[in-house]
Amino acid sequence: MKAKETLHTRLYNFNPGPAALPLSVLEEVKHTTVEYGGRGISLMEMSHRSKPVEALVHTAEQQLLEQMELASGYRALFMGGGASMQFAMLPLNLLTKGAAADYILSGSFSEKAEQEARYIGQTRIAASTKASNWQQVPDVRDISIPADSAYVHITTNNTIEGSRFNAFPRTGDVPLIADMTSDLLSRRIDYRQFDMIYAGAQKNIGPAGITAVIIREELLARCSQQIPLIWRYETYASNDSLYNTPPVHTLYVLERMLQWTKQQGGIDQIEERNRAKAALLYAMIDGSDGFYKGMIDAEHRSDMNVTWRLPSEELERQFVLEAEQRGFIGLAGHRSVGGLRASVYNAVPVAACEALADFMREFMNKH
Ligand SMILES: *Cc1c(COP(=O)(O)O)cnc(C)c1O
């Protein structure tokens, strides 16, 4: 009943990013959009040097680190520019002259990260599954990395292809850096094995316009001093992300979303639910006698982005069309790979996946 009720006003949102936000967070933000915390004005109209904004940044940083179990030894910084800006900002800070950085390629976002770094310095491809069309992720458990590498970069969940890593490389003293834009806080990972993690907020932790950079304090000290202040991680750290004006209202929604994540029971509960959601769709695909075909090898499938094909492109278009008429949006695959993709980030309810699985069965029987 509940799912039907929401359908009249809220669609089943499988958008890849910007993506679904929890309805309770949107409702809460609706009120504070006009007036925040008894101050007579909204956050959008408030100085970023005011106490409420300072408190907000502080809470968001603590919340994020706490949920990642990184309460000591790390900083969480917030900045604009999206995850794509980190593709360039990372090498600016850490790819020093004469050194090389190692990139693990597992999908198109990881390629973009490597391509941007080439403008700054030398890169190497440590592993890649491009030749098999990204159908798996590289096996990186026993990867060997030169001891003088500037860092190793990995994309833990491949949003466009629908794959993910379940094991991560051991890099010794070489910093391990991860783009976790599409799986941060969606599953239990030992975040401590990474020296820096970044994520555009618009998939799992908030709206577009803000990016979280979680960085080991020791690594901050090693960042370049030869680049403009605005590009240095150290600048964001020493100014508590308020060196210049951050997108304050966006940060607020992110902070509310972190509260929501905590209220769900934290990562373990969220992960269990995410697994169940994805399993509903994969079971439908695998049980369809080849009508639906998963794009990724079973053991590398993502719980965040479920990708599959139909027998023809014509039927794929038909699927998207009929789905839209039934209130399911965001299901067309990325233009670079085609097919179908359901992005089922933390805020997508189980009921939406149940409804989609039902629709998939119906569509299959009809065609
Ligand atoms: C969405 C996404 C990006 C790009 O994020 P922007 O914030 O649009 O720059 C980068 N990496 C991954 C893994 C993503 O899912």
Short mmCIF file of C-alpha atoms and ligand atoms in Angstrom, two decimals:
data_model
loop_
_atom_site.label_atom_id
_atom_site.label_comp_id
_atom_site.label_asym_id
_atom_site.label_seq_id
_atom_site.Cartn_x
_atom_site.Cartn_y
_atom_site.Cartn_z
CA MET A 1 0.00 0.00 0.00
CA LYS A 2 2.72 2.37 1.08
CA ALA A 3 4.67 2.01 -2.18
CA LYS A 4 1.53 2.76 -4.18
CA GLU A 5 0.77 5.80 -2.09
CA THR A 6 4.20 7.24 -2.69
CA LEU A 7 4.00 6.44 -6.37
CA HIS A 8 1.41 9.17 -6.89
CA THR A 9 3.77 11.87 -5.77
CA ARG A 10 7.20 10.22 -5.79
CA LEU A 11 8.49 8.03 -8.61
CA TYR A 12 10.55 4.87 -8.24
CA ASN A 13 13.88 6.58 -8.73
CA PHE A 14 16.75 4.50 -10.13
CA ASN A 15 18.77 7.48 -11.32
CA PRO A 16 22.55 6.90 -11.40
CA GLY A 17 23.43 10.29 -9.91
CA PRO A 18 22.20 12.73 -8.82
CA ALA A 19 20.09 10.02 -7.30
CA ALA A 20 17.29 9.29 -4.84
CA LEU A 21 17.40 10.95 -1.42
CA PRO A 22 15.38 9.69 1.57
CA LEU A 23 11.92 11.26 1.66
CA SER A 24 12.33 12.03 5.37
CA VAL A 25 15.48 14.06 4.64
CA LEU A 26 13.72 16.01 1.87
CA GLU A 27 10.78 16.74 4.17
CA GLU A 28 13.09 17.97 6.90
CA VAL A 29 15.07 20.17 4.54
CA LYS A 30 11.86 21.64 3.16
CA HIS A 31 11.27 23.48 6.43
CA THR A 32 14.82 24.66 7.04
CA THR A 33 14.99 26.01 3.49
CA VAL A 34 13.09 29.03 4.80
CA GLU A 35 14.31 29.33 8.36
CA TYR A 36 17.13 27.51 10.11
CA GLY A 37 17.57 26.81 13.80
CA GLY A 38 15.53 29.75 15.10
CA ARG A 39 17.83 32.25 13.38
CA GLY A 40 15.18 33.99 11.29
CA ILE A 41 17.00 33.25 8.03
CA SER A 42 17.91 30.16 6.06
CA LEU A 43 21.34 28.58 5.85
CA MET A 44 21.60 29.75 2.26
CA GLU A 45 21.50 33.34 3.47
CA MET A 46 23.90 32.90 6.35
CA SER A 47 27.59 33.72 6.47
CA HIS A 48 29.81 30.68 6.22
CA ARG A 49 31.77 32.27 9.08
CA SER A 50 28.79 32.03 11.43
CA LYS A 51 28.53 29.61 14.35
CA PRO A 52 25.75 27.43 12.86
CA VAL A 53 27.80 26.80 9.71
CA GLU A 54 30.96 26.05 11.68
CA ALA A 55 28.97 23.62 13.80
CA LEU A 56 27.51 22.03 10.71
CA VAL A 57 30.89 21.35 9.10
CA HIS A 58 32.18 19.98 12.37
CA THR A 59 29.23 17.59 12.79
CA ALA A 60 29.41 16.42 9.17
CA GLU A 61 33.13 15.65 9.50
CA GLN A 62 32.67 13.78 12.81
CA GLN A 63 29.65 11.87 11.51
CA LEU A 64 31.37 10.75 8.36
CA LEU A 65 34.58 9.67 10.09
CA GLU A 66 32.63 7.88 12.80
CA GLN A 67 30.56 5.88 10.34
CA MET A 68 33.68 4.94 8.40
CA GLU A 69 35.32 3.95 11.71
CA LEU A 70 38.14 6.41 11.04
CA ALA A 71 37.69 8.57 14.11
CA SER A 72 41.44 8.85 14.68
CA GLY A 73 44.23 9.74 12.26
CA TYR A 74 42.01 11.00 9.44
CA ARG A 75 40.32 14.23 8.36
CA ALA A 76 37.15 14.54 6.32
CA LEU A 77 37.20 17.62 4.07
CA PHE A 78 34.37 19.05 2.02
CA MET A 79 34.74 20.92 -1.25
CA GLY A 80 32.99 21.67 -4.51
CA GLY A 81 33.98 20.51 -7.97
CA GLY A 82 32.68 16.95 -7.89
CA ALA A 83 34.62 13.70 -7.93
CA SER A 84 35.98 14.67 -11.34
CA MET A 85 37.86 17.57 -9.79
CA GLN A 86 39.61 15.06 -7.54
CA PHE A 87 40.89 13.30 -10.66
CA ALA A 88 43.11 16.38 -11.09
CA MET A 89 43.48 17.59 -7.51
CA LEU A 90 44.90 14.26 -6.34
CA PRO A 91 47.89 14.27 -8.71
CA LEU A 92 48.39 18.00 -8.16
CA ASN A 93 48.91 17.26 -4.48
CA LEU A 94 50.66 13.91 -4.59
CA LEU A 95 52.21 13.25 -7.98
CA THR A 96 55.52 14.98 -7.48
CA LYS A 97 58.02 15.73 -10.24
CA GLY A 98 60.00 12.70 -11.38
CA ALA A 99 57.64 10.23 -9.68
CA ALA A 100 54.94 8.05 -11.26
CA ALA A 101 51.50 7.07 -10.00
CA ASP A 102 49.87 3.67 -10.57
CA TYR A 103 46.28 3.37 -11.76
CA ILE A 104 44.06 0.31 -11.65
CA LEU A 105 41.61 0.48 -14.52
CA SER A 106 38.22 -1.17 -14.06
CA GLY A 107 35.80 1.11 -15.89
CA SER A 108 35.41 4.46 -17.55
CA PHE A 109 35.61 6.61 -14.41
CA SER A 110 38.95 5.02 -13.51
CA GLU A 111 40.18 5.78 -17.03
CA LYS A 112 39.14 9.41 -16.67
CA ALA A 113 41.03 9.65 -13.40
CA GLU A 114 44.17 8.33 -15.07
CA GLN A 115 43.79 10.61 -18.09
CA GLU A 116 43.58 13.72 -15.92
CA ALA A 117 46.67 12.70 -13.95
CA ARG A 118 48.65 12.54 -17.19
CA TYR A 119 48.37 16.33 -17.46
CA ILE A 120 50.21 16.59 -14.16
CA GLY A 121 52.83 13.85 -14.29
CA GLN A 122 53.72 10.30 -15.21
CA THR A 123 51.22 7.48 -14.79
CA ARG A 124 51.39 3.71 -15.14
CA ILE A 125 48.61 1.18 -15.60
CA ALA A 126 48.99 -1.31 -12.76
CA ALA A 127 46.13 -3.52 -13.98
CA SER A 128 43.27 -3.22 -16.44
CA THR A 129 40.26 -5.18 -17.68
CA LYS A 130 39.54 -2.87 -20.60
CA ALA A 131 40.42 -5.62 -23.09
CA SER A 132 37.51 -7.71 -21.82
CA ASN A 133 35.17 -4.73 -22.00
CA TRP A 134 35.19 -4.21 -18.21
CA GLN A 135 33.23 -7.43 -17.73
CA GLN A 136 35.26 -8.14 -14.59
CA VAL A 137 37.48 -6.06 -12.35
CA PRO A 138 41.22 -6.88 -12.28
CA ASP A 139 42.47 -9.31 -9.66
CA VAL A 140 44.58 -6.98 -7.55
CA ARG A 141 45.30 -9.07 -4.46
CA ASP A 142 48.81 -9.98 -5.60
CA ILE A 143 49.53 -6.93 -7.68
CA SER A 144 53.11 -5.69 -7.44
CA ILE A 145 53.64 -1.97 -7.08
CA PRO A 146 57.06 -0.30 -7.34
CA ALA A 147 58.12 0.93 -3.90
CA ASP A 148 58.73 4.45 -5.26
CA SER A 149 55.21 4.84 -6.67
CA ALA A 150 53.56 8.15 -5.73
CA TYR A 151 50.27 6.34 -5.04
CA VAL A 152 47.94 3.63 -6.29
CA HIS A 153 44.47 4.70 -7.46
CA ILE A 154 41.46 2.38 -7.52
CA THR A 155 37.75 2.92 -8.27
CA THR A 156 36.01 0.61 -5.81
CA ASN A 157 32.61 0.55 -7.56
CA ASN A 158 32.21 1.07 -11.29
CA THR A 159 29.02 3.06 -11.64
CA ILE A 160 28.66 2.85 -15.40
CA GLU A 161 29.57 -0.81 -15.89
CA GLY A 162 27.98 -2.19 -12.71
CA SER A 163 31.00 -3.94 -11.16
CA ARG A 164 32.90 -3.66 -7.91
CA PHE A 165 36.03 -4.81 -6.13
CA ASN A 166 35.64 -7.22 -3.23
CA ALA A 167 39.37 -7.33 -2.47
CA PHE A 168 41.86 -4.50 -2.50
CA PRO A 169 45.58 -4.37 -3.16
CA ARG A 170 48.14 -4.33 -0.40
CA THR A 171 50.45 -1.49 -1.29
CA GLY A 172 52.81 -1.38 1.68
CA ASP A 173 54.13 2.13 2.15
CA VAL A 174 52.69 3.37 -1.12
CA PRO A 175 49.49 5.37 -0.45
CA LEU A 176 46.31 3.66 -1.59
CA ILE A 177 43.71 6.12 -2.90
CA ALA A 178 40.12 5.24 -3.75
CA ASP A 179 37.30 6.86 -5.68
CA MET A 180 34.29 5.60 -3.69
CA THR A 181 31.73 7.95 -5.20
CA SER A 182 29.20 5.19 -5.85
CA ASP A 183 29.74 2.89 -2.87
CA LEU A 184 30.82 4.98 0.11
CA LEU A 185 28.87 3.93 3.23
CA SER A 186 26.99 1.30 1.23
CA ARG A 187 28.97 -1.70 2.44
CA ARG A 188 31.44 -2.70 5.11
CA ILE A 189 34.97 -2.06 3.91
CA ASP A 190 38.02 -1.70 6.10
CA TYR A 191 38.40 1.97 5.23
CA ARG A 192 41.66 2.09 7.18
CA GLN A 193 43.54 0.30 4.40
CA PHE A 194 43.10 3.46 2.30
CA ASP A 195 45.17 6.61 2.75
CA MET A 196 42.67 8.78 0.93
CA ILE A 197 39.09 8.23 -0.20
CA TYR A 198 36.98 10.66 -2.17
CA ALA A 199 33.35 10.70 -3.17
CA GLY A 200 31.02 13.08 -4.96
CA ALA A 201 28.03 13.25 -2.62
CA GLN A 202 25.26 12.78 -5.18
CA LYS A 203 25.13 8.98 -5.08
CA ASN A 204 25.10 7.79 -1.49
CA ILE A 205 25.66 10.67 0.88
CA GLY A 206 23.76 13.72 -0.33
CA PRO A 207 22.94 16.05 -3.21
CA ALA A 208 25.27 17.18 -6.00
CA GLY A 209 27.66 20.06 -5.48
CA ILE A 210 29.84 18.75 -2.71
CA THR A 211 32.62 16.19 -2.49
CA ALA A 212 34.01 14.48 0.57
CA VAL A 213 37.76 13.87 0.77
CA ILE A 214 38.81 11.62 3.63
CA ILE A 215 42.54 11.73 4.06
CA ARG A 216 45.09 10.30 6.47
CA GLU A 217 46.72 13.09 8.46
CA GLU A 218 50.23 11.82 7.66
CA LEU A 219 49.47 12.09 3.96
CA LEU A 220 48.31 15.71 4.34
CA ALA A 221 51.79 16.61 5.51
CA ARG A 222 53.29 15.17 2.31
CA CYS A 223 51.14 17.14 -0.13
CA SER A 224 52.76 19.58 -2.57
CA GLN A 225 53.52 23.13 -1.46
CA GLN A 226 54.11 24.20 -5.06
CA ILE A 227 50.48 24.53 -6.06
CA PRO A 228 47.95 27.32 -5.42
CA LEU A 229 46.43 27.30 -1.93
CA ILE A 230 42.93 26.63 -3.23
CA TRP A 231 44.03 23.27 -4.66
CA ARG A 232 45.88 22.06 -1.57
CA TYR A 233 44.20 19.50 0.70
CA GLU A 234 46.18 21.05 3.53
CA THR A 235 44.33 24.36 3.02
CA TYR A 236 40.95 22.64 3.48
CA ALA A 237 42.22 20.74 6.50
CA SER A 238 43.72 23.70 8.35
CA ASN A 239 40.61 25.81 7.69
CA ASP A 240 38.07 23.09 8.55
CA SER A 241 36.73 23.21 4.97
CA LEU A 242 35.94 26.93 5.36
CA TYR A 243 38.91 28.47 3.57
CA ASN A 244 36.48 29.84 1.04
CA THR A 245 32.68 29.59 0.80
CA PRO A 246 31.53 25.99 0.53
CA PRO A 247 28.06 25.09 -0.82
CA VAL A 248 26.55 25.50 2.64
CA HIS A 249 23.01 24.30 2.02
CA THR A 250 24.28 21.25 0.14
CA LEU A 251 26.55 20.47 3.04
CA TYR A 252 23.54 20.69 5.32
CA VAL A 253 21.60 18.14 3.28
CA LEU A 254 24.67 15.89 3.34
CA GLU A 255 24.82 16.17 7.11
CA ARG A 256 21.12 15.26 7.39
CA MET A 257 21.72 12.29 5.09
CA LEU A 258 24.55 11.09 7.35
CA GLN A 259 22.14 11.29 10.30
CA TRP A 260 19.66 9.25 8.32
CA THR A 261 22.33 6.65 7.52
CA LYS A 262 23.07 6.35 11.21
CA GLN A 263 19.37 6.01 12.04
CA GLN A 264 19.13 3.10 9.61
CA GLY A 265 21.45 1.22 11.95
CA GLY A 266 24.74 2.14 10.32
CA ILE A 267 26.75 0.39 7.63
CA ASP A 268 25.97 -3.21 8.54
CA GLN A 269 22.21 -2.71 8.35
CA ILE A 270 22.52 -0.65 5.21
CA GLU A 271 24.74 -3.24 3.58
CA GLU A 272 22.33 -6.06 4.41
CA ARG A 273 19.46 -4.14 2.88
CA ASN A 274 21.52 -3.18 -0.18
CA ARG A 275 22.46 -6.82 -0.72
CA ALA A 276 18.81 -7.86 -0.51
CA LYS A 277 17.77 -5.11 -2.94
CA ALA A 278 20.36 -6.06 -5.56
CA ALA A 279 19.66 -9.78 -5.04
CA LEU A 280 16.02 -9.23 -6.02
CA LEU A 281 17.12 -7.85 -9.37
CA TYR A 282 19.96 -10.30 -10.03
CA ALA A 283 17.65 -13.23 -9.20
CA MET A 284 15.20 -11.90 -11.77
CA ILE A 285 17.97 -11.56 -14.38
CA ASP A 286 19.49 -14.99 -13.68
CA GLY A 287 16.11 -16.71 -13.59
CA SER A 288 14.92 -15.26 -16.89
CA ASP A 289 16.23 -18.07 -19.15
CA GLY A 290 18.45 -15.64 -21.01
CA PHE A 291 15.80 -12.99 -21.68
CA TYR A 292 17.73 -10.66 -19.37
CA LYS A 293 21.53 -10.94 -19.47
CA GLY A 294 23.75 -9.47 -16.77
CA MET A 295 26.67 -7.46 -18.15
CA ILE A 296 29.15 -8.34 -15.39
CA ASP A 297 30.58 -11.67 -14.23
CA ALA A 298 28.57 -12.79 -11.21
CA GLU A 299 31.36 -12.55 -8.62
CA HIS A 300 32.18 -8.96 -9.60
CA ARG A 301 28.67 -7.58 -9.68
CA SER A 302 27.89 -4.36 -7.89
CA ASP A 303 25.10 -4.03 -5.32
CA MET A 304 24.80 -0.34 -6.24
CA ASN A 305 24.49 -0.41 -10.02
CA VAL A 306 22.75 -3.41 -11.56
CA THR A 307 23.31 -3.64 -15.33
CA TRP A 308 21.72 -5.96 -17.86
CA ARG A 309 20.70 -6.36 -21.48
CA LEU A 310 17.63 -7.52 -23.36
CA PRO A 311 17.57 -9.60 -26.56
CA SER A 312 17.52 -6.46 -28.76
CA GLU A 313 18.07 -2.73 -28.51
CA GLU A 314 14.51 -2.31 -29.71
CA LEU A 315 13.26 -4.24 -26.66
CA GLU A 316 15.58 -2.25 -24.40
CA ARG A 317 14.00 0.98 -25.62
CA GLN A 318 10.57 -0.55 -25.14
CA PHE A 319 11.50 -1.57 -21.60
CA VAL A 320 12.56 1.96 -20.67
CA LEU A 321 9.39 3.38 -22.20
CA GLU A 322 6.98 1.01 -20.49
CA ALA A 323 8.87 1.33 -17.21
CA GLU A 324 8.50 5.12 -17.33
CA GLN A 325 4.78 4.79 -17.88
CA ARG A 326 4.67 2.73 -14.70
CA GLY A 327 6.63 5.24 -12.63
CA PHE A 328 10.17 3.79 -12.85
CA ILE A 329 12.79 6.32 -13.91
CA GLY A 330 16.53 6.32 -14.57
CA LEU A 331 16.75 2.80 -16.02
CA ALA A 332 18.47 3.48 -19.35
CA GLY A 333 22.10 2.34 -19.31
CA HIS A 334 24.90 4.91 -19.63
CA ARG A 335 25.11 6.16 -23.22
CA SER A 336 28.60 4.66 -23.56
CA VAL A 337 27.52 1.08 -22.79
CA GLY A 338 23.78 0.92 -23.52
CA GLY A 339 21.52 -1.73 -22.02
CA LEU A 340 19.71 -1.16 -18.74
CA ARG A 341 20.96 -0.02 -15.36
CA ALA A 342 19.16 0.23 -12.04
CA SER A 343 21.09 2.31 -9.54
CA VAL A 344 20.00 1.19 -6.09
CA TYR A 345 21.93 3.44 -3.72
CA ASN A 346 21.31 3.57 0.03
CA ALA A 347 18.23 5.78 -0.25
CA VAL A 348 16.38 3.53 -2.73
CA PRO A 349 13.78 1.60 -0.72
CA VAL A 350 13.42 -2.20 -0.86
CA ALA A 351 9.84 -1.67 -2.08
CA ALA A 352 11.15 0.05 -5.22
CA CYS A 353 13.28 -2.99 -6.06
CA GLU A 354 10.41 -5.37 -5.38
CA ALA A 355 8.21 -3.33 -7.69
CA LEU A 356 10.92 -3.28 -10.38
CA ALA A 357 11.44 -7.05 -10.15
CA ASP A 358 7.67 -7.52 -10.57
CA PHE A 359 7.68 -5.23 -13.56
CA MET A 360 10.62 -7.13 -15.09
CA ARG A 361 8.72 -10.42 -14.76
CA GLU A 362 5.63 -8.90 -16.32
CA PHE A 363 7.60 -7.37 -19.19
CA MET A 364 9.34 -10.67 -19.89
CA ASN A 365 6.08 -12.61 -19.96
CA LYS A 366 4.54 -10.07 -22.28
CA HIS A 367 7.43 -10.04 -24.76
C1 LIG B 1 29.64 9.82 -10.61
C2 LIG B 1 31.04 9.41 -10.48
C3 LIG B 1 32.10 10.28 -10.76
C4 LIG B 1 31.88 11.68 -11.29
O1 LIG B 1 31.38 12.48 -10.28
P1 LIG B 1 31.18 14.08 -10.50
O2 LIG B 1 30.81 14.51 -9.12
O3 LIG B 1 30.09 14.23 -11.50
O4 LIG B 1 32.45 14.65 -10.95
C5 LIG B 1 33.39 9.83 -10.57
N1 LIG B 1 33.63 8.59 -10.12
C6 LIG B 1 32.65 7.71 -9.86
C7 LIG B 1 32.99 6.35 -9.37
C8 LIG B 1 31.32 8.09 -10.03
O5 LIG B 1 30.34 7.22 -9.77
#
